[in-house]
Short mmCIF file of C-alpha atoms and ligand atoms in Angstrom, two decimals:
data_model
loop_
_atom_site.label_atom_id
_atom_site.label_comp_id
_atom_site.label_asym_id
_atom_site.label_seq_id
_atom_site.Cartn_x
_atom_site.Cartn_y
_atom_site.Cartn_z
CA MET Y 13 0.04 -0.12 0.03
CA ASN Y 14 2.96 2.35 1.01
CA LYS Y 15 5.05 1.27 -2.06
CA LEU Y 16 2.09 1.69 -4.32
CA TYR Y 17 1.21 5.33 -2.89
CA PHE Y 18 5.02 6.84 -3.37
CA VAL Y 19 4.55 5.51 -7.12
CA ALA Y 20 1.87 6.92 -7.61
CA ILE Y 21 2.73 10.18 -6.04
CA PHE Y 22 6.07 9.78 -8.16
CA LEU Y 23 4.42 9.31 -11.17
CA LEU Y 24 1.96 12.10 -10.71
CA GLY Y 25 5.45 14.46 -9.79
CA ILE Y 26 6.82 13.41 -13.15
CA LEU Y 27 3.58 13.78 -14.68
CA SER Y 28 2.59 17.07 -13.56
CA MET Y 29 6.45 18.06 -14.40
CA ILE Y 30 5.98 17.23 -18.07
CA GLY Y 31 3.01 18.99 -18.18
CA MET Y 32 3.94 22.06 -16.75
CA SER Y 33 6.87 22.01 -19.06
CA VAL Y 34 5.56 20.90 -21.84
CA SER Y 35 2.33 23.79 -21.68
CA ALA Y 36 4.99 26.56 -20.02
CA GLU Y 37 6.16 26.50 -24.21
CA ASN Y 38 3.15 26.87 -25.38
CA ALA Y 39 2.57 30.62 -24.87
CA THR Y 40 5.83 31.13 -25.96
CA GLN Y 41 5.76 29.07 -28.76
CA LYS Y 42 3.01 30.59 -30.27
CA VAL Y 43 5.74 33.84 -30.15
CA PHE Y 44 8.06 32.04 -32.44
CA GLN Y 45 5.75 30.36 -34.59
CA GLY Y 46 4.94 31.48 -38.21
CA SER Y 47 5.59 34.09 -40.22
CA PRO Y 48 6.97 37.62 -38.89
CA VAL Y 49 4.81 40.24 -36.96
CA ILE Y 50 6.39 43.32 -35.83
CA ASN Y 51 4.57 44.66 -32.33
CA SER Y 52 4.59 47.65 -30.77
CA PRO Y 53 5.52 50.29 -29.99
CA VAL Y 54 5.61 51.92 -33.02
CA ILE Y 55 6.01 55.25 -31.97
CA VAL Y 56 9.96 55.98 -29.74
CA GLY Y 57 10.83 59.58 -28.00
CA ASN Y 58 14.44 60.37 -27.30
CA TYR Y 59 15.97 63.26 -26.61
CA PRO Y 60 18.40 64.54 -29.30
CA SER Y 61 22.04 63.60 -28.64
CA THR Y 62 21.56 61.33 -26.47
CA PRO Y 63 22.13 57.62 -27.31
CA PHE Y 64 19.21 55.92 -28.92
CA LEU Y 65 18.29 52.12 -28.50
CA PHE Y 66 15.39 49.95 -29.33
CA TYR Y 67 15.26 46.64 -30.20
CA ILE Y 68 12.23 45.51 -32.88
CA PRO Y 69 9.92 43.77 -31.20
CA THR Y 70 8.86 40.79 -33.31
CA SER Y 71 7.17 37.38 -33.15
CA GLY Y 72 7.83 34.43 -35.40
CA GLU Y 73 10.21 31.89 -36.16
CA ARG Y 74 13.75 31.98 -35.89
CA PRO Y 75 16.17 33.06 -37.89
CA MET Y 76 14.85 36.51 -38.44
CA LYS Y 77 16.24 39.38 -40.53
CA TRP Y 78 15.46 42.84 -40.20
CA SER Y 79 15.58 45.80 -42.36
CA ALA Y 80 14.93 49.71 -41.98
CA VAL Y 81 14.48 52.06 -44.97
CA LYS Y 82 14.76 55.57 -43.82
CA LEU Y 83 16.61 55.57 -40.43
CA PRO Y 84 17.67 59.05 -39.65
CA LYS Y 85 21.34 59.96 -39.83
CA GLY Y 86 23.08 59.08 -36.83
CA LEU Y 87 21.31 55.37 -36.26
CA ASN Y 88 22.33 51.80 -37.76
CA LEU Y 89 20.29 48.51 -37.43
CA ASP Y 90 22.07 45.78 -36.68
CA THR Y 91 20.00 43.19 -39.25
CA GLU Y 92 20.95 40.39 -37.22
CA THR Y 93 19.86 41.52 -33.77
CA GLY Y 94 17.09 43.74 -34.57
CA ILE Y 95 18.53 46.54 -32.72
CA ILE Y 96 18.35 49.77 -34.00
CA SER Y 97 21.04 52.35 -31.93
CA GLY Y 98 22.87 55.29 -32.36
CA THR Y 99 22.48 59.16 -32.12
CA VAL Y 100 20.13 61.52 -33.52
CA THR Y 101 21.03 64.95 -33.28
CA ALA Y 102 18.66 66.87 -35.34
CA LYS Y 103 14.95 66.95 -33.31
CA GLY Y 104 12.24 65.78 -35.43
CA ASP Y 105 9.59 63.08 -36.65
CA TYR Y 106 11.26 60.27 -38.41
CA THR Y 107 9.02 57.30 -40.14
CA VAL Y 108 11.16 54.64 -40.52
CA THR Y 109 10.15 51.61 -42.37
CA LEU Y 110 11.18 48.09 -40.38
CA LYS Y 111 10.71 44.63 -42.01
CA ALA Y 112 11.20 41.47 -40.69
CA LYS Y 113 11.98 38.65 -42.67
CA ASN Y 114 11.87 34.95 -41.89
CA THR Y 115 10.94 31.66 -44.42
CA GLN Y 116 7.33 31.81 -43.81
CA GLY Y 117 6.65 35.65 -44.75
CA VAL Y 118 7.64 39.31 -44.22
CA CYS Y 119 6.18 41.80 -42.01
CA GLU Y 120 6.32 45.82 -42.67
CA ARG Y 121 5.65 48.25 -40.16
CA LYS Y 122 6.08 51.89 -39.60
CA LEU Y 123 7.68 53.39 -36.73
CA ILE Y 124 8.16 56.76 -35.95
CA ILE Y 125 11.19 57.75 -33.91
CA ARG Y 126 10.16 61.50 -32.50
CA ILE Y 127 13.78 62.77 -31.60
CA GLY Y 128 12.40 65.79 -29.08
CA ASP Y 129 11.77 66.83 -25.75
CA GLU Y 130 9.30 63.91 -24.84
CA LEU Y 131 10.40 59.92 -23.84
CA LEU Y 132 7.48 57.43 -23.46
CA LEU Y 133 4.74 58.51 -25.79
CA THR Y 134 3.22 55.35 -25.29
CA PRO Y 135 3.13 53.38 -21.40
CA PRO Y 136 6.42 51.57 -20.50
CA MET Y 137 6.88 48.02 -20.36
CA GLY Y 138 9.33 45.46 -18.42
CA TRP Y 139 9.99 44.28 -15.28
CA ASN Y 140 11.14 45.52 -11.92
CA SER Y 141 12.54 43.45 -9.16
CA TRP Y 142 10.55 44.72 -5.94
CA ASN Y 143 7.32 42.68 -5.73
CA THR Y 144 8.75 39.30 -6.04
CA PHE Y 145 12.71 40.06 -4.68
CA GLY Y 146 12.30 42.85 -2.35
CA ARG Y 147 16.06 43.55 -1.28
CA HIS Y 148 17.49 40.22 -2.89
CA LEU Y 149 18.52 41.46 -6.15
CA THR Y 150 21.22 40.48 -7.25
CA GLU Y 151 23.14 40.91 -10.74
CA GLU Y 152 22.98 37.24 -11.35
CA LEU Y 153 19.05 37.60 -11.50
CA VAL Y 154 18.81 40.76 -13.13
CA LEU Y 155 21.43 38.94 -15.94
CA GLN Y 156 18.95 35.80 -15.92
CA THR Y 157 15.92 37.82 -16.14
CA ALA Y 158 17.13 39.46 -18.99
CA ASP Y 159 17.62 35.72 -20.72
CA ALA Y 160 14.60 34.45 -19.62
CA MET Y 161 12.43 37.66 -21.31
CA ILE Y 162 14.35 36.83 -24.52
CA ALA Y 163 13.77 33.43 -24.12
CA ASN Y 164 10.21 33.56 -23.05
CA GLY Y 165 9.30 35.90 -25.64
CA MET Y 166 8.36 38.98 -23.78
CA ARG Y 167 11.17 41.20 -25.02
CA ASP Y 168 9.54 40.74 -28.52
CA LEU Y 169 6.20 41.13 -27.32
CA GLY Y 170 7.52 44.70 -25.91
CA TYR Y 171 8.95 44.56 -22.33
CA SER Y 172 12.06 46.48 -22.97
CA TYR Y 173 13.12 48.02 -19.53
CA ILE Y 174 14.14 45.61 -16.60
CA ASN Y 175 14.27 47.63 -13.20
CA ILE Y 176 16.40 47.51 -10.24
CA ASP Y 177 14.34 48.88 -7.16
CA ASP Y 178 15.47 49.62 -3.57
CA PHE Y 179 18.82 48.30 -1.69
CA TRP Y 180 21.14 47.81 -5.21
CA GLN Y 181 23.59 50.54 -2.97
CA LEU Y 182 24.78 50.72 0.44
CA PRO Y 183 23.66 52.74 3.56
CA GLU Y 184 26.16 55.11 3.60
CA ARG Y 185 27.18 57.58 0.60
CA GLY Y 186 30.98 57.24 0.45
CA ILE Y 187 33.34 59.48 1.49
CA ASP Y 188 33.88 60.78 -2.17
CA GLY Y 189 30.14 61.93 -1.96
CA HIS Y 190 29.44 59.24 -4.68
CA LEU Y 191 26.90 56.36 -4.00
CA GLN Y 192 28.36 53.11 -2.76
CA ILE Y 193 27.04 49.93 -5.05
CA ASP Y 194 26.63 47.20 -2.73
CA ARG Y 195 29.34 45.24 -4.62
CA THR Y 196 28.07 41.75 -2.45
CA LYS Y 197 24.93 41.68 -5.16
CA PHE Y 198 26.34 43.74 -8.34
CA PRO Y 199 30.33 42.36 -7.88
CA ARG Y 200 30.81 44.25 -11.53
CA GLY Y 201 29.25 47.51 -10.89
CA ILE Y 202 25.79 49.13 -12.52
CA LYS Y 203 27.61 49.48 -15.72
CA TYR Y 204 28.58 45.93 -16.39
CA VAL Y 205 24.32 45.37 -16.22
CA ALA Y 206 23.66 47.92 -18.24
CA ASP Y 207 26.26 46.85 -20.85
CA TYR Y 208 24.25 43.46 -20.87
CA LEU Y 209 20.78 44.58 -20.84
CA HIS Y 210 21.88 47.15 -23.98
CA GLU Y 211 23.49 44.62 -25.65
CA ARG Y 212 20.25 42.67 -25.72
CA GLY Y 213 18.23 45.44 -26.62
CA PHE Y 214 16.98 46.22 -22.68
CA LYS Y 215 17.09 49.04 -21.19
CA LEU Y 216 18.19 49.65 -17.41
CA GLY Y 217 16.21 51.08 -14.47
CA ILE Y 218 17.41 51.95 -11.23
CA TYR Y 219 15.80 53.46 -8.21
CA SER Y 220 16.58 56.20 -5.44
CA ASP Y 221 14.92 58.86 -2.97
CA ALA Y 222 14.40 62.25 -3.19
CA ALA Y 223 15.88 62.00 1.06
CA ASP Y 224 18.96 61.35 2.76
CA ARG Y 225 17.37 57.53 3.09
CA THR Y 226 15.38 55.14 0.98
CA CYS Y 227 12.37 53.29 1.49
CA GLY Y 228 14.35 50.56 2.54
CA GLY Y 229 17.10 52.54 4.33
CA VAL Y 230 19.93 52.74 2.34
CA CYS Y 231 21.66 55.95 1.06
CA GLY Y 232 19.04 58.38 -1.07
CA SER Y 233 19.87 61.06 -3.25
CA TYR Y 234 18.86 63.94 -1.39
CA GLY Y 235 21.48 66.94 -2.09
CA TYR Y 236 23.66 64.69 -4.76
CA GLU Y 237 21.21 65.03 -6.86
CA GLU Y 238 23.65 66.23 -9.68
CA VAL Y 239 26.34 63.86 -8.56
CA ASP Y 240 23.72 60.68 -8.69
CA ALA Y 241 22.29 61.90 -11.85
CA LYS Y 242 25.99 62.02 -13.52
CA ASP Y 243 26.87 58.74 -12.10
CA PHE Y 244 23.62 56.99 -13.18
CA ALA Y 245 24.35 58.45 -16.86
CA SER Y 246 27.15 57.39 -16.91
CA TRP Y 247 26.98 53.95 -16.05
CA GLY Y 248 24.25 53.98 -18.90
CA VAL Y 249 21.20 54.29 -16.79
CA ASP Y 250 17.87 54.80 -18.95
CA LEU Y 251 15.35 55.24 -16.01
CA LEU Y 252 15.00 56.09 -12.45
CA LYS Y 253 12.36 55.99 -10.16
CA TYR Y 254 12.40 58.27 -7.77
CA ASP Y 255 10.80 57.31 -4.00
CA TYR Y 256 9.52 59.69 -1.55
CA CYS Y 257 10.24 58.37 1.92
CA ASN Y 258 11.87 59.95 4.53
CA ALA Y 259 10.85 63.37 3.37
CA PRO Y 260 8.62 66.24 3.73
CA ALA Y 261 5.22 66.11 3.59
CA GLY Y 262 4.57 69.31 1.33
CA ARG Y 263 3.34 69.36 -1.70
CA VAL Y 264 5.73 72.69 -2.72
CA GLU Y 265 8.93 70.80 -1.29
CA ALA Y 266 7.98 67.55 -2.95
CA MET Y 267 7.48 69.32 -6.70
CA GLU Y 268 11.15 70.97 -5.13
CA ARG Y 269 12.85 67.94 -4.82
CA TYR Y 270 11.54 66.57 -7.90
CA ALA Y 271 12.49 69.04 -9.98
CA LYS Y 272 15.87 69.59 -8.75
CA MET Y 273 16.34 65.51 -9.93
CA GLY Y 274 14.43 66.09 -13.02
CA LYS Y 275 16.70 68.85 -13.91
CA ALA Y 276 19.92 66.86 -13.41
CA LEU Y 277 18.96 63.98 -15.27
CA ARG Y 278 18.21 66.02 -18.42
CA ALA Y 279 21.37 67.98 -18.07
CA THR Y 280 23.12 64.47 -18.32
CA ASN Y 281 23.66 63.06 -22.01
CA ARG Y 282 21.45 60.32 -21.48
CA SER Y 283 17.56 60.09 -22.13
CA ILE Y 284 16.66 59.11 -18.90
CA VAL Y 285 12.90 58.19 -17.83
CA PHE Y 286 11.93 59.81 -14.97
CA SER Y 287 9.88 57.83 -12.76
CA ILE Y 288 7.92 59.98 -9.66
CA CYS Y 289 6.87 57.56 -6.51
CA GLU Y 290 5.07 59.71 -4.06
CA TRP Y 291 2.14 57.23 -3.84
CA GLY Y 292 -0.38 59.76 -5.11
CA GLN Y 293 -0.37 61.84 -1.43
CA ARG Y 294 0.24 65.15 -3.34
CA GLU Y 295 -1.62 64.78 -6.69
CA PRO Y 296 1.50 64.23 -8.80
CA TRP Y 297 -0.68 63.73 -12.21
CA LYS Y 298 -1.31 67.79 -11.85
CA TRP Y 299 2.77 68.56 -10.95
CA ALA Y 300 4.84 65.86 -12.38
CA LYS Y 301 5.32 66.58 -15.97
CA GLN Y 302 6.22 70.07 -15.09
CA VAL Y 303 8.97 68.61 -13.23
CA GLY Y 304 10.53 66.40 -15.78
CA GLY Y 305 8.46 63.10 -14.84
CA GLN Y 306 7.08 60.32 -17.36
CA LEU Y 307 4.86 58.61 -15.22
CA TRP Y 308 3.86 58.66 -11.75
CA ARG Y 309 2.58 56.81 -8.98
CA VAL Y 310 -1.17 57.41 -8.27
CA SER Y 311 -1.79 54.96 -4.80
CA GLY Y 312 0.56 52.80 -2.15
CA ASP Y 313 2.02 49.75 -3.01
CA ILE Y 314 0.37 46.57 -4.89
CA GLY Y 315 0.07 43.89 -2.81
CA ASP Y 316 -0.46 40.36 -4.53
CA VAL Y 317 -3.91 40.58 -3.20
CA TRP Y 318 -7.54 41.16 -5.42
CA TYR Y 319 -9.10 43.52 -2.25
CA ARG Y 320 -8.45 45.11 0.86
CA ASP Y 321 -11.43 46.70 3.00
CA ALA Y 322 -10.92 50.28 4.36
CA ASN Y 323 -10.15 48.49 7.63
CA HIS Y 324 -7.59 46.81 6.99
CA ILE Y 325 -4.22 47.44 8.78
CA GLY Y 326 -1.05 47.77 7.22
CA GLY Y 327 0.40 49.04 4.30
CA LEU Y 328 -0.47 47.42 0.65
CA ARG Y 329 -3.56 48.04 -1.69
CA GLY Y 330 -5.69 45.59 -3.35
CA ILE Y 331 -6.23 45.52 -7.33
CA LEU Y 332 -9.49 46.80 -7.14
CA ASN Y 333 -8.68 49.38 -4.71
CA ILE Y 334 -6.08 51.22 -6.72
CA LEU Y 335 -8.53 50.48 -9.75
CA GLU Y 336 -11.04 52.70 -7.76
CA ILE Y 337 -7.95 55.22 -7.39
CA ASN Y 338 -6.79 55.35 -11.04
CA ALA Y 339 -10.12 55.25 -12.40
CA PRO Y 340 -11.07 59.30 -12.29
CA LEU Y 341 -7.58 59.99 -13.10
CA GLY Y 342 -8.01 59.61 -16.93
CA GLU Y 343 -7.89 62.76 -18.46
CA TYR Y 344 -4.25 63.44 -16.98
CA ALA Y 345 -2.40 60.84 -18.27
CA GLY Y 346 -1.43 60.55 -22.25
CA PRO Y 347 1.93 60.04 -24.64
CA ALA Y 348 4.96 60.91 -22.30
CA GLY Y 349 3.12 61.17 -19.01
CA TRP Y 350 0.85 58.40 -17.45
CA ASN Y 351 -0.80 57.77 -14.55
CA ASP Y 352 1.05 55.11 -12.31
CA PRO Y 353 -1.01 52.48 -10.65
CA ASP Y 354 1.64 50.25 -9.45
CA MET Y 355 3.47 47.05 -11.15
CA LEU Y 356 1.59 44.34 -11.90
CA VAL Y 357 1.82 41.25 -9.31
CA VAL Y 358 0.41 38.46 -12.51
CA GLY Y 359 2.18 35.34 -11.64
CA ILE Y 360 3.36 35.92 -8.24
CA GLY Y 361 0.68 33.60 -6.43
CA GLY Y 362 1.63 34.43 -2.93
CA LYS Y 363 5.44 33.72 -3.22
CA SER Y 364 7.21 37.20 -2.93
CA MET Y 365 9.86 37.81 -0.43
CA SER Y 366 9.20 41.45 -0.48
CA ILE Y 367 5.12 42.04 -0.12
CA GLY Y 368 4.26 38.78 0.50
CA TYR Y 369 3.83 38.84 4.25
CA GLU Y 370 0.66 40.96 3.70
CA SER Y 371 -0.62 39.39 0.50
CA GLU Y 372 -2.06 35.75 0.03
CA GLY Y 373 -2.16 35.95 -3.73
CA CYS Y 374 -5.16 36.27 -6.69
CA ASN Y 375 -6.86 33.79 -8.72
CA GLN Y 376 -5.81 32.73 -12.14
CA GLU Y 377 -9.20 34.94 -12.93
CA GLN Y 378 -8.05 37.77 -11.01
CA TYR Y 379 -4.54 38.06 -12.59
CA ASN Y 380 -6.51 38.36 -15.90
CA SER Y 381 -8.47 41.00 -14.96
CA HIS Y 382 -5.60 42.87 -13.29
CA PHE Y 383 -3.86 42.90 -16.47
CA ILE Y 384 -6.80 43.83 -19.30
CA LEU Y 385 -7.54 46.72 -16.84
CA TRP Y 386 -3.87 48.04 -16.56
CA CYS Y 387 -3.51 47.74 -20.35
CA MET Y 388 -7.03 49.42 -21.01
CA MET Y 389 -6.00 52.26 -18.59
CA ALA Y 390 -2.73 52.79 -20.44
CA SER Y 391 -0.68 51.97 -17.81
CA PRO Y 392 2.83 51.05 -17.22
CA LEU Y 393 2.99 47.16 -17.66
CA LEU Y 394 6.28 46.38 -15.22
CA CYS Y 395 6.06 42.86 -14.38
CA GLY Y 396 6.64 41.55 -11.15
CA ASN Y 397 6.44 38.44 -10.85
CA ASP Y 398 9.72 35.80 -11.36
CA VAL Y 399 9.78 35.67 -15.44
CA ARG Y 400 12.44 33.29 -15.40
CA ASN Y 401 9.91 30.79 -13.68
CA MET Y 402 6.24 30.87 -15.28
CA ASN Y 403 3.93 28.83 -15.45
CA ASP Y 404 1.62 28.84 -19.09
CA SER Y 405 -1.03 30.48 -17.23
CA THR Y 406 0.99 33.11 -16.56
CA LEU Y 407 2.71 33.33 -19.91
CA HIS Y 408 -0.59 33.91 -21.52
CA VAL Y 409 -1.60 36.34 -19.52
CA LEU Y 410 1.44 38.46 -20.13
CA LEU Y 411 2.20 37.67 -23.60
CA ASP Y 412 -1.17 38.06 -24.96
CA ALA Y 413 -0.41 40.40 -27.69
CA GLY Y 414 -4.07 42.33 -28.56
CA LEU Y 415 -4.30 43.28 -24.96
CA ILE Y 416 -0.65 45.30 -25.21
CA ALA Y 417 -1.49 46.24 -28.48
CA ILE Y 418 -4.37 48.37 -26.97
CA ASN Y 419 -2.18 49.18 -23.95
CA GLN Y 420 0.58 50.73 -26.59
CA ASP Y 421 -2.09 52.17 -28.85
CA VAL Y 422 -0.64 55.31 -30.28
CA LEU Y 423 -3.79 57.77 -29.04
CA GLY Y 424 -2.37 57.15 -25.63
CA ARG Y 425 -6.18 57.38 -23.88
CA GLN Y 426 -6.68 56.13 -20.64
CA ALA Y 427 -9.88 53.93 -20.57
CA GLU Y 428 -12.81 56.04 -19.01
CA ARG Y 429 -15.51 53.99 -16.75
CA SER Y 430 -18.62 54.40 -18.56
CA ILE Y 431 -20.88 52.20 -15.80
CA ARG Y 432 -20.29 51.35 -12.72
CA SER Y 433 -22.83 49.64 -11.13
CA ASP Y 434 -22.86 47.37 -7.92
CA TYR Y 435 -21.37 44.77 -9.59
CA TYR Y 436 -19.90 45.12 -12.78
CA ASP Y 437 -17.78 47.67 -14.69
CA ILE Y 438 -17.77 48.94 -18.59
CA TRP Y 439 -14.15 50.50 -19.37
CA VAL Y 440 -14.25 52.37 -22.76
CA LYS Y 441 -10.92 52.84 -24.52
CA PRO Y 442 -10.89 54.81 -28.04
CA LEU Y 443 -7.82 54.24 -30.01
CA ALA Y 444 -5.92 56.09 -32.47
CA ASP Y 445 -7.81 54.18 -35.61
CA GLY Y 446 -11.13 55.61 -34.57
CA ARG Y 447 -11.49 52.49 -32.73
CA LYS Y 448 -13.15 51.61 -29.24
CA ALA Y 449 -12.02 49.10 -26.65
CA ILE Y 450 -14.51 48.26 -24.84
CA ALA Y 451 -14.25 46.10 -21.19
CA CYS Y 452 -16.75 44.25 -19.53
CA PHE Y 453 -15.30 43.58 -15.52
CA ASN Y 454 -17.39 41.81 -12.85
CA ARG Y 455 -15.72 42.88 -9.66
CA MET Y 456 -18.12 40.25 -8.03
CA SER Y 457 -17.52 36.34 -6.42
CA SER Y 458 -20.39 35.22 -8.54
CA PRO Y 459 -21.23 35.71 -12.06
CA GLN Y 460 -22.63 38.38 -13.79
CA THR Y 461 -24.41 39.22 -17.58
CA VAL Y 462 -22.92 42.97 -18.71
CA VAL Y 463 -25.78 44.27 -22.07
CA LEU Y 464 -23.68 46.51 -24.07
CA ASN Y 465 -25.91 48.99 -26.00
CA ASP Y 466 -26.70 52.57 -26.28
CA LYS Y 467 -27.45 52.99 -22.86
CA THR Y 468 -24.58 51.55 -21.65
CA VAL Y 469 -21.97 52.93 -24.09
CA ALA Y 470 -22.96 55.75 -26.09
CA GLY Y 471 -21.97 55.97 -29.71
CA LEU Y 472 -20.65 52.28 -30.06
CA ALA Y 473 -20.52 50.97 -33.97
CA PHE Y 474 -22.28 47.87 -33.25
CA GLU Y 475 -21.82 46.78 -36.53
CA GLN Y 476 -18.40 45.21 -36.55
CA ILE Y 477 -17.16 43.82 -33.30
CA TYR Y 478 -13.12 42.30 -33.21
CA SER Y 479 -11.82 40.18 -31.05
CA LEU Y 480 -8.68 41.57 -29.46
CA ASP Y 481 -6.39 39.68 -32.17
CA ASN Y 482 -8.36 41.83 -34.46
CA ARG Y 483 -10.22 38.61 -35.95
CA LEU Y 484 -13.73 40.04 -36.93
CA MET Y 485 -15.54 38.14 -34.31
CA GLN Y 486 -19.41 38.84 -34.50
CA ASN Y 487 -21.39 40.50 -37.78
CA ASN Y 488 -23.99 41.83 -35.85
CA GLY Y 489 -26.18 43.20 -38.37
CA ASP Y 490 -28.87 45.54 -37.37
CA SER Y 491 -28.70 43.97 -33.53
CA LYS Y 492 -27.45 47.35 -31.54
CA GLU Y 493 -26.92 45.15 -28.24
CA LEU Y 494 -24.40 42.75 -26.98
CA ILE Y 495 -24.34 40.34 -24.08
CA VAL Y 496 -21.33 39.75 -22.17
CA LYS Y 497 -21.79 36.47 -19.67
CA LEU Y 498 -19.40 37.15 -17.56
CA ALA Y 499 -17.48 34.24 -14.49
CA PRO Y 500 -16.04 35.63 -11.03
CA TYR Y 501 -14.09 38.25 -11.49
CA GLN Y 502 -13.61 38.06 -15.16
CA CYS Y 503 -12.56 40.76 -17.14
CA LYS Y 504 -13.69 40.10 -21.48
CA ALA Y 505 -12.23 42.59 -24.04
CA TYR Y 506 -13.39 43.74 -27.41
CA ILE Y 507 -12.81 46.23 -29.96
CA PHE Y 508 -15.73 47.95 -31.54
CA GLY Y 509 -15.53 49.52 -34.95
CA LYS Y 510 -14.45 49.57 -38.46
CA THR Y 511 -10.75 50.08 -39.28
CA LYS Y 512 -9.85 52.92 -41.30
C1 LIG C 613 8.00 52.06 -1.94
C2 LIG C 613 7.96 51.68 -3.00
C3 LIG C 613 7.86 50.72 -3.62
C4 LIG C 613 9.26 50.11 -3.54
C5 LIG C 613 9.77 50.35 -2.16
C6 LIG C 613 11.27 50.00 -2.38
O1 LIG C 613 7.44 51.30 -1.22
O2 LIG C 613 6.41 52.57 -3.08
O3 LIG C 613 7.34 50.38 -4.93
O4 LIG C 613 10.05 51.06 -4.48
O5 LIG C 613 9.27 51.16 -1.65
O6 LIG C 613 12.08 49.96 -0.75
#
């Protein structure tokens, strides 16, 4: 009996391992199958006379060969790797025709390279160390993350930033006046990591704080903005997340501290994105752009949790709570300035070394909805899970090209909520081609039915309804209604209207 039991458990273990790895390949395999598709973004911004770097995210079978027509002077494309790099001095919009070719076919797509005063013309996509690893980040983790994002298809869906959060630095500033890298974690320094990422078409993000100490209690940048900004630039940093722990409460002081760092970053010889992280307490959506920010947190930290009631003791917010905070802020978001409802928790599954202590995890439907809603809200898509070890369900969510295209739509509009009933929401995001992305979202633990018609969303073109992969789903004829059935916590998205 005992023996049989162990044999059964052993076999089950093997089966589930095979099952996991076979299915874990599926979402990734989809990325690397068939003829080429050049994915978003299709517009990128960079400052003049600063290094430009862009990997052309492309799905399709490998090997792949890229080419580009009308690249501005100063830029080169490596046709084997798909990485465009160089420096452009003259401001302007450069429309480049990109081509990707494999044995299955060819794909052509226009890319606008805007050399000017704006960065992040579409929401940033990438990964950040905090939500899963907290203080336990290392060079090895960051490099392995980059390798994993190439192998699992994330890089080809547009994920480009790899962001180191708190705890890369030592508690004390060096006697030379510079921030000190924690060499037990980053033995070869930050520049080594940046070079590794850039060679693979990724960008590197780093973290500091507008006070003497960061939230984790290591050294911050207050009073050393120029020194630190120059160091970041010399290492090859592409984004700075600037936190606000241990800093004065007032809005004016906050604006001053952020403006100082914003100016210092802008004065470097790099295009460094400035991510403002004061948790929405001083309404940064009203002033963050003014101080040089391209994105600003609207809330306290996200937990790997669906909902927290108001009486909950502790810092972390649920996905639903943050949704409510971000919902009314749509008018402030747009190209080069995004509301940031915090990093994704998709796939963390309660396994976090930083936020895990008070986060129980979410179910798969909740993670799906979290991703769809963040896409609809034109939110940054910064994954917070361990992307080196993902199951297929998580990969399916993070590699959803249709949803990502909605997130990266060049119009850059945050979805507005047209209906908030006691049980469900309807969200509407106008797209650049004149169509509308619609999401029906069930907030409840029981099934719901949502009716889309002129009463719930005004002015929808019902004749043509598309699934997110742009397949015509329904030719509705004369009917001016769509009935959407939703499972508990489910969110379903569509595109309404004709392509021009
Ligand atoms: C704050 C931020 C988080 C994270 C931690 C690091 O809480 O809001 O996103 O950066 O600090 O200590």
